[in-house]
mmCIF file of C-alpha atoms and ligand atoms in Angstrom:
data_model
loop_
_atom_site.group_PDB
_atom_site.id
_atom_site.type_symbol
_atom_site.label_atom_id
_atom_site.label_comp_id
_atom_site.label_asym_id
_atom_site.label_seq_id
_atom_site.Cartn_x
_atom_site.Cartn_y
_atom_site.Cartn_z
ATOM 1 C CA UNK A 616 21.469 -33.981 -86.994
ATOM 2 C CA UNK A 617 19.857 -31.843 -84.335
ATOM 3 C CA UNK A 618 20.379 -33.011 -80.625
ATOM 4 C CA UNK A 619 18.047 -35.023 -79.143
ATOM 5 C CA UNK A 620 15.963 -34.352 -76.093
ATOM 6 C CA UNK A 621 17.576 -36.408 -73.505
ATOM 7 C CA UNK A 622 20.438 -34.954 -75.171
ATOM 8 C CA UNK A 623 19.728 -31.382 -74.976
ATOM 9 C CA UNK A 624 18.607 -31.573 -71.357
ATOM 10 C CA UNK A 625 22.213 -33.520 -71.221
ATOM 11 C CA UNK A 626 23.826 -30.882 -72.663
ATOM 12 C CA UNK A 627 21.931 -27.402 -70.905
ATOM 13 C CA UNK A 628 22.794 -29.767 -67.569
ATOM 14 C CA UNK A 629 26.651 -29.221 -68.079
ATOM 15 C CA UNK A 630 25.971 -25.914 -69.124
ATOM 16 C CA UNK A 631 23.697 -24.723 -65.931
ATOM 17 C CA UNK A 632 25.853 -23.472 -63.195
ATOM 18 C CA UNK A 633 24.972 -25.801 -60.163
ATOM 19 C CA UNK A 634 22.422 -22.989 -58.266
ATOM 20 C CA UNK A 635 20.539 -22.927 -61.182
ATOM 21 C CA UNK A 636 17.340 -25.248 -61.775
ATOM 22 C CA UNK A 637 16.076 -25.989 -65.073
ATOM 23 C CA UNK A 638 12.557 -26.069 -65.567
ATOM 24 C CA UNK A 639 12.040 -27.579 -69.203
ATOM 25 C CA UNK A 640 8.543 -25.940 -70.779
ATOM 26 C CA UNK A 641 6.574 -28.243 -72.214
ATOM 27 C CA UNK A 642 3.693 -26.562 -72.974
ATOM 28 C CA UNK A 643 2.401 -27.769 -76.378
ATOM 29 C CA UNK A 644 4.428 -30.356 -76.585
ATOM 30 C CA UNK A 645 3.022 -34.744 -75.983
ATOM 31 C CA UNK A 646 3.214 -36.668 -73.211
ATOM 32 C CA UNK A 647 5.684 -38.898 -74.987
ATOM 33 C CA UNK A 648 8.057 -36.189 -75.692
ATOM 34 C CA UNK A 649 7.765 -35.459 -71.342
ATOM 35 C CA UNK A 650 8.536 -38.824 -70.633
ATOM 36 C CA UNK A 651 11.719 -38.810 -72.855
ATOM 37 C CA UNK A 652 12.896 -35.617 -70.765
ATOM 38 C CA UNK A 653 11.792 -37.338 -67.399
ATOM 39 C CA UNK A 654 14.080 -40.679 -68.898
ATOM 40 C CA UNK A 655 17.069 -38.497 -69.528
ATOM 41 C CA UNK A 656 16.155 -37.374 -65.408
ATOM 42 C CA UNK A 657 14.399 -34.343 -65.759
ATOM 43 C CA UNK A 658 11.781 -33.781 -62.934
ATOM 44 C CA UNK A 659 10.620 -29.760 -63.447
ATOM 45 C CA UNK A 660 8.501 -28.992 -66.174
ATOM 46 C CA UNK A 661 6.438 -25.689 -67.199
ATOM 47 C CA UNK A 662 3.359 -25.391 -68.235
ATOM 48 C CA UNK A 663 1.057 -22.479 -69.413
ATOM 49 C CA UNK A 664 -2.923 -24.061 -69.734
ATOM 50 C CA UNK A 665 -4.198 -24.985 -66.706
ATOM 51 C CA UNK A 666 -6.265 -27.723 -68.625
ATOM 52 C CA UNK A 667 -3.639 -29.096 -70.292
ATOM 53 C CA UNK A 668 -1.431 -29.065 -66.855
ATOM 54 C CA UNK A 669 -4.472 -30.922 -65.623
ATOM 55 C CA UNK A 670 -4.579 -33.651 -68.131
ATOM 56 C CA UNK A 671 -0.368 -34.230 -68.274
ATOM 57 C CA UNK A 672 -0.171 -34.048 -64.651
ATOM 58 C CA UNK A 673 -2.622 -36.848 -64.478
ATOM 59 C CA UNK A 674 -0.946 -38.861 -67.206
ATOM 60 C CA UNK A 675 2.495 -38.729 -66.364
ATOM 61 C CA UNK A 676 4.830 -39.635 -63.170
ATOM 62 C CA UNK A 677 3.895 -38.532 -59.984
ATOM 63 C CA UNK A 678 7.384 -37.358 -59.065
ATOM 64 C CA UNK A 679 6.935 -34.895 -61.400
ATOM 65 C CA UNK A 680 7.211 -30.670 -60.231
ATOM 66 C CA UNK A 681 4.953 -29.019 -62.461
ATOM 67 C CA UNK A 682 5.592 -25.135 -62.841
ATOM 68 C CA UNK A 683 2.897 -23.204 -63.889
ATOM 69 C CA UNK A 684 4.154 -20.074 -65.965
ATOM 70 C CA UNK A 685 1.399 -18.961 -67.998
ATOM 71 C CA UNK A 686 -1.212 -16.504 -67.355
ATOM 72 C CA UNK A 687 -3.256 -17.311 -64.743
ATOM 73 C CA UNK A 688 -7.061 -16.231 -64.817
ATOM 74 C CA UNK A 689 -8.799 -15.828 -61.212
ATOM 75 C CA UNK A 690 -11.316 -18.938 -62.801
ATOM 76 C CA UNK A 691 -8.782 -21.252 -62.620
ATOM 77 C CA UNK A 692 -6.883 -20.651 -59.796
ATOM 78 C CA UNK A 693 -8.295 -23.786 -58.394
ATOM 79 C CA UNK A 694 -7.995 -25.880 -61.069
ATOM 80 C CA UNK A 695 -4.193 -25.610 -61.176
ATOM 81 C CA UNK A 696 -3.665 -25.669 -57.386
ATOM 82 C CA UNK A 697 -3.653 -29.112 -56.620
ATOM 83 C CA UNK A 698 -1.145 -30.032 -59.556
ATOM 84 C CA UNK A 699 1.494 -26.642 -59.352
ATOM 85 C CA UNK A 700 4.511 -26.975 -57.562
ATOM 86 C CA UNK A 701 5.359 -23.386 -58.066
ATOM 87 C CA UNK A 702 3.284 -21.018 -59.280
ATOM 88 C CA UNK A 703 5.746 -18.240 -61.303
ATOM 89 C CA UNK A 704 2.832 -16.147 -62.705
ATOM 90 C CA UNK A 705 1.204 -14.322 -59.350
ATOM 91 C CA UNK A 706 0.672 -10.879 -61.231
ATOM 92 C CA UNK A 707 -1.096 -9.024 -59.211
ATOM 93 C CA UNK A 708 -2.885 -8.118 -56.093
ATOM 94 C CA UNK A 709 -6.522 -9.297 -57.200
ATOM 95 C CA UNK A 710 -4.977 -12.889 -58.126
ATOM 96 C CA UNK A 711 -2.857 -13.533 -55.434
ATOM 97 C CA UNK A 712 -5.627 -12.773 -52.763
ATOM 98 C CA UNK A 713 -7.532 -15.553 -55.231
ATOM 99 C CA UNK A 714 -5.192 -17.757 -55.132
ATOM 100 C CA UNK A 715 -5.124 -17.510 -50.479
ATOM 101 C CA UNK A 716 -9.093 -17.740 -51.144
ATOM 102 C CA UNK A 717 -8.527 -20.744 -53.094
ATOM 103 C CA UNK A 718 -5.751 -22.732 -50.972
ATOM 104 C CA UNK A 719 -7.811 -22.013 -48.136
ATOM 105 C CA UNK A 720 -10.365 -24.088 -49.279
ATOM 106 C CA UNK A 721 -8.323 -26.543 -50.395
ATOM 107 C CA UNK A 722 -6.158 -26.647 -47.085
ATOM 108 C CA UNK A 723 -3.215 -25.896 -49.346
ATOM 109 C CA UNK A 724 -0.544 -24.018 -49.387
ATOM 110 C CA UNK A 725 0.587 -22.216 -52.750
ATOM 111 C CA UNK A 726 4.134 -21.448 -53.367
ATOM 112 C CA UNK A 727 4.284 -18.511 -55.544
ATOM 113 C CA UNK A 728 6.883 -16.082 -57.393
ATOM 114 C CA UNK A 729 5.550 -13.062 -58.193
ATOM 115 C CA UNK A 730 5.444 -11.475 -61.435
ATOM 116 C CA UNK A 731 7.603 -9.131 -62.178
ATOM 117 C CA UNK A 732 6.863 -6.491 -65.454
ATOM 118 C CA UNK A 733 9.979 -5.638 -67.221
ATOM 119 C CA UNK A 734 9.990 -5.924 -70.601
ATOM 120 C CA UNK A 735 8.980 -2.890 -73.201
ATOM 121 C CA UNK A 736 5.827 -5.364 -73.912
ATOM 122 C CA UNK A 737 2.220 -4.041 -72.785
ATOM 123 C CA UNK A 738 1.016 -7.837 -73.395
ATOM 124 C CA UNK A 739 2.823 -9.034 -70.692
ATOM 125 C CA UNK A 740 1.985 -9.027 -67.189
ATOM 126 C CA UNK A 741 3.313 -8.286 -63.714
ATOM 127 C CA UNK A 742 3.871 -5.989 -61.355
ATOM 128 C CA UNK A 743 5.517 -2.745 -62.232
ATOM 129 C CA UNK A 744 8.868 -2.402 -60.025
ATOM 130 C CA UNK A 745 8.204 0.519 -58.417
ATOM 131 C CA UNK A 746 5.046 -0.955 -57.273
ATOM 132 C CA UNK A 747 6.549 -4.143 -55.888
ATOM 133 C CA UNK A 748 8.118 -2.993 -52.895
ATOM 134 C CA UNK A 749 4.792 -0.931 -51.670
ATOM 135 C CA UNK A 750 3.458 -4.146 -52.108
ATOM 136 C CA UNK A 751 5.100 -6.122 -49.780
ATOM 137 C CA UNK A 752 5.272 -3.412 -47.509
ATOM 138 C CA UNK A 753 1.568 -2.823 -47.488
ATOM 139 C CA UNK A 754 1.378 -5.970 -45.368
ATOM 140 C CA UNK A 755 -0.862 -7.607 -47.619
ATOM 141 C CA UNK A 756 1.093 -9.944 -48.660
ATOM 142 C CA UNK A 757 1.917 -11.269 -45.132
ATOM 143 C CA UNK A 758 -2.016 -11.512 -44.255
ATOM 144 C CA UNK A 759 -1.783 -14.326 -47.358
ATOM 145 C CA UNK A 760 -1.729 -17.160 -44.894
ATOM 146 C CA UNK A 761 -2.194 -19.783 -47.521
ATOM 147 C CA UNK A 762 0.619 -18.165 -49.741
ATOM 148 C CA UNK A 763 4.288 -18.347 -49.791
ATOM 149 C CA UNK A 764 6.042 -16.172 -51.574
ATOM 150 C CA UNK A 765 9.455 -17.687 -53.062
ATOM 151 C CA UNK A 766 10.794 -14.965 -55.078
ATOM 152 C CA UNK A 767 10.396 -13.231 -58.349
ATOM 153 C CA UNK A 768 9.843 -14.120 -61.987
ATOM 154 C CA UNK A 769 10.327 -11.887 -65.027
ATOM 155 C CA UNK A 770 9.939 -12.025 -69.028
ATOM 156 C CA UNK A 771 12.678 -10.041 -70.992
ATOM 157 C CA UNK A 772 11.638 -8.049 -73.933
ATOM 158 C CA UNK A 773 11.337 -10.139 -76.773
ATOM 159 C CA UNK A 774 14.436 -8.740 -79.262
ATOM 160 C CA UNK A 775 17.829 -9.723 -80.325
ATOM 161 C CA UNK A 776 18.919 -6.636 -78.106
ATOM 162 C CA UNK A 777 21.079 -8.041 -75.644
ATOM 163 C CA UNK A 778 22.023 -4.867 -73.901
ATOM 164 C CA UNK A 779 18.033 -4.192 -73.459
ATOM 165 C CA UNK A 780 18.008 -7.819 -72.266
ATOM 166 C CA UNK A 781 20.542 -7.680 -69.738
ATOM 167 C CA UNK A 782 19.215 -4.642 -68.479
ATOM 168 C CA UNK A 783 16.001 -5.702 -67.663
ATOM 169 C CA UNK A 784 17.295 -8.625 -65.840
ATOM 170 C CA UNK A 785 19.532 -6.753 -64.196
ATOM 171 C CA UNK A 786 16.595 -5.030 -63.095
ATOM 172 C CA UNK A 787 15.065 -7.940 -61.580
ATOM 173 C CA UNK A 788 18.206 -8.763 -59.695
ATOM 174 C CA UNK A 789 17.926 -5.588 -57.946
ATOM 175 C CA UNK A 790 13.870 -5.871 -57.016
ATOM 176 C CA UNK A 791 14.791 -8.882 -55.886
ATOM 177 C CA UNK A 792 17.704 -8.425 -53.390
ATOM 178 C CA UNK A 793 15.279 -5.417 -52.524
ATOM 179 C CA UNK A 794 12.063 -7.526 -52.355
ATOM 180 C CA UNK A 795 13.316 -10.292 -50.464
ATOM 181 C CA UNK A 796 14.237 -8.496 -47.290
ATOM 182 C CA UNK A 797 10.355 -7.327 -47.257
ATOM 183 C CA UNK A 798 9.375 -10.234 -47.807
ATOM 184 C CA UNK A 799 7.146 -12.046 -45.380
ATOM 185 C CA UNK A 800 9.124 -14.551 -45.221
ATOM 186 C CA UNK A 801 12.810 -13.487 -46.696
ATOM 187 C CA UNK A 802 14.597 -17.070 -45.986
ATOM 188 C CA UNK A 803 11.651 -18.344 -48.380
ATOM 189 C CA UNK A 804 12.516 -15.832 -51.404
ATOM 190 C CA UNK A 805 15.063 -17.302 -53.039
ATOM 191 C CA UNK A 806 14.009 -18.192 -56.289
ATOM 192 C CA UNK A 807 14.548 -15.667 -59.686
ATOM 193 C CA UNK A 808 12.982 -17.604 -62.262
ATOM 194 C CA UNK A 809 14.162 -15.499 -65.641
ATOM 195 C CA UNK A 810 15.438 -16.864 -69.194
ATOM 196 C CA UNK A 811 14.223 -18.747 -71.947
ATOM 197 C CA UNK A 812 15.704 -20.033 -75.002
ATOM 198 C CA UNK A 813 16.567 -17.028 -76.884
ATOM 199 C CA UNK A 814 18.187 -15.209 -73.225
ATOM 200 C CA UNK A 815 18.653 -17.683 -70.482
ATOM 201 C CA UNK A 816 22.531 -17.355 -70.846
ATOM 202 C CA UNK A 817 22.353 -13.586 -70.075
ATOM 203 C CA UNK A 818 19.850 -14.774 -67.385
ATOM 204 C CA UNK A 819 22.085 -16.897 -65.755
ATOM 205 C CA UNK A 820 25.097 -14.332 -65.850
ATOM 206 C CA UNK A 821 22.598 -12.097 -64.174
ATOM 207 C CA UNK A 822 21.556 -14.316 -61.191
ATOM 208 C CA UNK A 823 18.876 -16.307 -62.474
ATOM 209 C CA UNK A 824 18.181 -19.339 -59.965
ATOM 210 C CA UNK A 825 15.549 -21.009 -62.020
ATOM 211 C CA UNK A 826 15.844 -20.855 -66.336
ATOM 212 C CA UNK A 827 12.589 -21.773 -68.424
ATOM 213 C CA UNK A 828 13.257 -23.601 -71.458
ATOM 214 C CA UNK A 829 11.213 -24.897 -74.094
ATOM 215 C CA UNK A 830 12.191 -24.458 -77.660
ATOM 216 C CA UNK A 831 15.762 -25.305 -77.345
ATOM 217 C CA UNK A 832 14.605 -28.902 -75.702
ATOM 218 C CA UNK A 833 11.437 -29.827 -77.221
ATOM 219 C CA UNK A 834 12.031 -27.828 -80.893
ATOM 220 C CA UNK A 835 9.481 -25.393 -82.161
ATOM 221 C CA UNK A 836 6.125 -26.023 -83.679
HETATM 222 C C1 PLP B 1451 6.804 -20.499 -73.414
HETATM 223 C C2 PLP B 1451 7.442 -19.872 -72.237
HETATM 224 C C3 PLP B 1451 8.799 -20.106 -71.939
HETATM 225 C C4 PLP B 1451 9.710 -20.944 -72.821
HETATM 226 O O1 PLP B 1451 10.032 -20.236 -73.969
HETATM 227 P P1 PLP B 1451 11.063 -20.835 -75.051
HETATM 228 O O2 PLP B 1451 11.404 -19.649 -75.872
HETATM 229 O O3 PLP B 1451 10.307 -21.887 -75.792
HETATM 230 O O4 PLP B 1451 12.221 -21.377 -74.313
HETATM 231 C C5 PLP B 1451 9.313 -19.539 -70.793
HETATM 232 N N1 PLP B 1451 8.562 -18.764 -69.995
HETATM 233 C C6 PLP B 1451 7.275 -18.504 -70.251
HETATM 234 C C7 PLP B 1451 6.511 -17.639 -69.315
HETATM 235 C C8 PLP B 1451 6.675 -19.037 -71.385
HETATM 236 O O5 PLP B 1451 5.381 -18.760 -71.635
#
Protein backbone atom coordinates (compact mmCIF):
# COMPACT_ATOMS: atom_id res chain seq x y z
CA UNK A 1 0.00 0.00 0.00
CA UNK A 2 1.67 3.28 -0.83
CA UNK A 3 1.64 6.00 2.00
CA UNK A 4 -0.86 8.33 2.09
CA UNK A 5 -0.60 12.06 1.84
CA UNK A 6 -1.13 13.17 5.31
CA UNK A 7 1.08 10.36 5.77
CA UNK A 8 3.91 11.22 3.63
CA UNK A 9 3.97 14.83 4.77
CA UNK A 10 3.93 12.82 8.35
CA UNK A 11 6.66 10.97 7.47
CA UNK A 12 9.18 13.77 5.33
CA UNK A 13 8.20 15.88 8.79
CA UNK A 14 10.31 13.42 11.00
CA UNK A 15 12.66 13.20 8.37
CA UNK A 16 13.32 17.20 7.81
CA UNK A 17 15.93 18.43 10.12
CA UNK A 18 14.13 21.24 12.18
CA UNK A 19 15.80 24.45 9.97
CA UNK A 20 14.41 23.04 7.12
CA UNK A 21 10.83 24.08 5.68
CA UNK A 22 8.95 21.94 3.46
CA UNK A 23 7.19 23.43 0.76
CA UNK A 24 4.91 20.54 -0.73
CA UNK A 25 4.43 21.26 -4.81
CA UNK A 26 1.25 20.93 -5.81
CA UNK A 27 1.25 22.00 -9.06
CA UNK A 28 -1.07 19.75 -11.12
CA UNK A 29 -2.44 18.25 -8.53
CA UNK A 30 -6.77 19.14 -7.08
CA UNK A 31 -7.79 21.18 -4.59
CA UNK A 32 -8.97 18.16 -2.66
CA UNK A 33 -5.69 16.52 -2.66
CA UNK A 34 -4.31 20.38 -1.00
CA UNK A 35 -6.74 20.26 1.55
CA UNK A 36 -5.74 16.68 2.66
CA UNK A 37 -2.01 18.07 3.00
CA UNK A 38 -3.32 21.33 4.78
CA UNK A 39 -5.49 18.55 7.26
CA UNK A 40 -2.37 16.59 7.99
CA UNK A 41 -0.97 20.63 8.90
CA UNK A 42 0.79 21.55 6.00
CA UNK A 43 0.67 25.38 5.31
CA UNK A 44 3.54 25.93 2.27
CA UNK A 45 2.69 24.87 -1.00
CA UNK A 46 4.42 25.41 -4.60
CA UNK A 47 3.08 26.24 -7.45
CA UNK A 48 4.33 26.76 -11.10
CA UNK A 49 1.09 28.51 -13.31
CA UNK A 50 0.33 31.65 -12.22
CA UNK A 51 -3.38 30.93 -13.33
CA UNK A 52 -3.72 27.99 -11.65
CA UNK A 53 -2.00 29.67 -8.35
CA UNK A 54 -4.74 32.19 -8.97
CA UNK A 55 -7.66 29.91 -8.99
CA UNK A 56 -6.29 27.46 -5.80
CA UNK A 57 -5.31 30.40 -3.90
CA UNK A 58 -8.82 31.63 -4.18
CA UNK A 59 -10.36 28.27 -3.41
CA UNK A 60 -8.52 27.11 -0.60
CA UNK A 61 -7.60 28.44 3.12
CA UNK A 62 -6.42 31.71 3.55
CA UNK A 63 -3.64 30.69 5.91
CA UNK A 64 -2.18 29.19 3.20
CA UNK A 65 1.86 30.39 1.94
CA UNK A 66 1.82 29.89 -1.61
CA UNK A 67 5.40 29.56 -3.24
CA UNK A 68 5.65 30.32 -6.63
CA UNK A 69 8.52 28.17 -8.32
CA UNK A 70 7.83 28.06 -11.85
CA UNK A 71 8.91 30.23 -14.57
CA UNK A 72 7.82 33.45 -14.30
CA UNK A 73 7.02 35.54 -17.56
CA UNK A 74 7.32 39.53 -17.14
CA UNK A 75 3.15 39.30 -18.22
CA UNK A 76 2.33 37.88 -15.21
CA UNK A 77 4.28 39.26 -12.71
CA UNK A 78 1.20 40.92 -11.47
CA UNK A 79 -1.03 38.34 -11.60
CA UNK A 80 0.91 36.22 -9.09
CA UNK A 81 1.86 39.09 -6.76
CA UNK A 82 -0.97 39.43 -4.68
CA UNK A 83 -1.23 35.53 -3.95
CA UNK A 84 2.95 34.57 -3.63
CA UNK A 85 4.39 34.40 -0.42
CA UNK A 86 7.79 33.83 -1.82
CA UNK A 87 8.66 34.15 -5.07
CA UNK A 88 11.78 31.37 -5.71
CA UNK A 89 11.99 31.96 -9.51
CA UNK A 90 13.52 35.80 -9.84
CA UNK A 91 15.89 34.82 -12.86
CA UNK A 92 17.11 37.62 -13.98
CA UNK A 93 17.72 41.28 -14.10
CA UNK A 94 14.83 42.22 -16.67
CA UNK A 95 12.22 40.30 -14.30
CA UNK A 96 13.17 41.34 -11.11
CA UNK A 97 13.12 45.14 -12.08
CA UNK A 98 9.34 43.87 -13.33
CA UNK A 99 8.50 42.49 -10.55
CA UNK A 100 9.69 46.37 -8.25
CA UNK A 101 7.56 47.94 -11.28
CA UNK A 102 4.81 45.75 -10.41
CA UNK A 103 4.77 45.84 -6.39
CA UNK A 104 5.04 49.39 -6.76
CA UNK A 105 1.85 49.64 -8.14
CA UNK A 106 0.41 47.39 -6.06
CA UNK A 107 1.97 48.97 -2.79
CA UNK A 108 3.50 45.55 -2.23
CA UNK A 109 6.33 44.23 -1.27
CA UNK A 110 7.72 40.96 -3.06
CA UNK A 111 9.87 38.59 -1.24
CA UNK A 112 12.05 36.95 -3.68
CA UNK A 113 14.96 34.21 -3.96
CA UNK A 114 16.81 34.52 -6.79
CA UNK A 115 17.49 32.01 -9.29
CA UNK A 116 20.35 30.42 -9.28
CA UNK A 117 21.64 28.31 -12.77
CA UNK A 118 23.44 25.22 -11.87
CA UNK A 119 22.51 22.36 -13.45
CA UNK A 120 24.16 21.00 -16.97
CA UNK A 121 20.44 21.90 -18.36
CA UNK A 122 20.19 24.91 -20.99
CA UNK A 123 16.22 24.73 -20.30
CA UNK A 124 16.55 25.90 -17.06
CA UNK A 125 16.89 29.28 -15.87
CA UNK A 126 18.83 31.53 -13.52
CA UNK A 127 21.56 33.40 -13.04
CA UNK A 128 24.94 32.06 -13.90
CA UNK A 129 27.20 32.12 -10.57
CA UNK A 130 29.77 34.08 -11.64
CA UNK A 131 27.29 36.62 -12.58
CA UNK A 132 25.48 36.68 -9.25
CA UNK A 133 27.80 38.43 -7.17
CA UNK A 134 28.33 41.44 -9.91
CA UNK A 135 24.85 41.52 -9.51
CA UNK A 136 24.34 42.40 -6.20
CA UNK A 137 27.24 44.44 -6.24
CA UNK A 138 26.08 46.52 -9.14
CA UNK A 139 23.69 48.12 -6.66
CA UNK A 140 20.80 47.31 -8.60
CA UNK A 141 19.44 45.18 -6.60
CA UNK A 142 19.38 47.56 -3.57
CA UNK A 143 17.57 50.41 -5.79
CA UNK A 144 14.60 47.44 -5.84
CA UNK A 145 12.66 49.23 -3.16
CA UNK A 146 9.64 47.05 -3.55
CA UNK A 147 11.87 43.82 -3.48
CA UNK A 148 13.36 41.77 -0.82
CA UNK A 149 15.68 39.52 -1.55
CA UNK A 150 15.60 36.29 0.85
CA UNK A 151 18.16 34.12 -0.55
CA UNK A 152 18.83 31.75 -3.35
CA UNK A 153 17.07 28.93 -5.17
CA UNK A 154 18.61 26.32 -7.46
CA UNK A 155 17.50 23.18 -9.71
CA UNK A 156 20.07 20.22 -9.74
CA UNK A 157 20.73 18.50 -12.95
CA UNK A 158 18.20 16.11 -13.59
CA UNK A 159 20.32 12.47 -13.35
CA UNK A 160 20.78 9.66 -11.01
CA UNK A 161 24.40 11.19 -10.61
CA UNK A 162 24.66 11.96 -7.14
CA UNK A 163 28.20 13.18 -7.13
CA UNK A 164 27.07 15.77 -10.06
CA UNK A 165 24.15 16.46 -7.70
CA UNK A 166 25.93 17.21 -4.68
CA UNK A 167 28.22 19.25 -6.46
CA UNK A 168 26.01 21.58 -7.80
CA UNK A 169 24.43 22.15 -4.53
CA UNK A 170 27.40 22.47 -3.02
CA UNK A 171 27.79 25.14 -5.38
CA UNK A 172 24.88 26.98 -4.27
CA UNK A 173 25.96 26.78 -0.68
CA UNK A 174 28.95 28.67 -1.54
CA UNK A 175 27.06 31.62 -3.80
CA UNK A 176 25.09 31.80 -1.10
CA UNK A 177 27.31 32.35 2.01
CA UNK A 178 29.00 34.65 -0.73
CA UNK A 179 25.75 36.35 -1.89
CA UNK A 180 24.30 37.01 1.31
CA UNK A 181 26.92 39.32 2.70
CA UNK A 182 26.18 41.56 -0.60
CA UNK A 183 23.11 41.38 -0.16
CA UNK A 184 21.02 44.45 0.38
CA UNK A 185 19.77 43.30 3.09
CA UNK A 186 22.06 40.16 4.43
CA UNK A 187 19.90 39.47 7.80
CA UNK A 188 16.97 38.96 5.12
CA UNK A 189 18.93 36.18 2.96
CA UNK A 190 18.48 33.30 4.65
CA UNK A 191 16.57 31.08 2.68
CA UNK A 192 18.32 28.17 0.10
CA UNK A 193 15.40 26.70 -1.38
CA UNK A 194 17.08 23.42 -3.30
CA UNK A 195 15.75 19.64 -3.54
CA UNK A 196 13.01 17.83 -4.89
CA UNK A 197 11.94 14.36 -4.77
CA UNK A 198 14.56 12.58 -6.58
CA UNK A 199 17.61 14.92 -4.46
CA UNK A 200 16.23 16.75 -1.52
CA UNK A 201 18.20 14.37 0.88
CA UNK A 202 21.55 15.44 -0.69
CA UNK A 203 19.93 18.94 -0.51
CA UNK A 204 19.42 18.91 2.94
CA UNK A 205 22.99 17.42 3.77
CA UNK A 206 24.15 20.37 1.77
CA UNK A 207 22.35 23.23 3.64
CA UNK A 208 19.15 23.44 2.05
CA UNK A 209 16.71 25.65 4.32
CA UNK A 210 13.65 25.21 2.22
CA UNK A 211 13.05 21.46 0.15
CA UNK A 212 10.35 21.40 -2.77
CA UNK A 213 8.45 18.34 -2.95
CA UNK A 214 5.87 17.13 -5.12
CA UNK A 215 5.97 13.66 -6.46
CA UNK A 216 6.91 11.91 -3.35
CA UNK A 217 3.60 13.60 -1.58
CA UNK A 218 1.06 13.97 -4.15
CA UNK A 219 2.32 10.75 -6.57
CA UNK A 220 3.02 11.28 -10.22
CA UNK A 221 0.65 11.78 -13.06
C1 LIG B 1 7.84 20.47 -10.04
C2 LIG B 1 8.91 21.16 -9.29
C3 LIG B 1 9.38 20.66 -8.06
C4 LIG B 1 8.88 19.35 -7.46
O1 LIG B 1 9.41 18.28 -8.16
P1 LIG B 1 9.14 16.77 -7.69
O2 LIG B 1 10.16 16.00 -8.45
O3 LIG B 1 7.73 16.47 -8.09
O4 LIG B 1 9.34 16.71 -6.23
C5 LIG B 1 10.33 21.39 -7.39
N1 LIG B 1 10.83 22.53 -7.89
C6 LIG B 1 10.42 23.03 -9.06
C7 LIG B 1 11.02 24.31 -9.55
C8 LIG B 1 9.46 22.37 -9.81
O5 LIG B 1 9.06 22.88 -10.99
Amino acid sequence: MPMSIAETIEHLRRRLPPQVGLVAVSKTHSVAAIMEAYRAGQRDFGESRPQELQQKAEALPRDIRWHFIGHLQRNKVKLVLPYAYLIHSAHSAPLLREIESAAQKQGATARCLLQLHVAQEEAKLGFAPDELPGYLQSGEPASLGHVQLCGLMAMATNTENAALVRGEFQLARRLHEQCKALAPNPTLFTQLSMGMSGDYPIAIEEGATLVRIGGLIFGSR
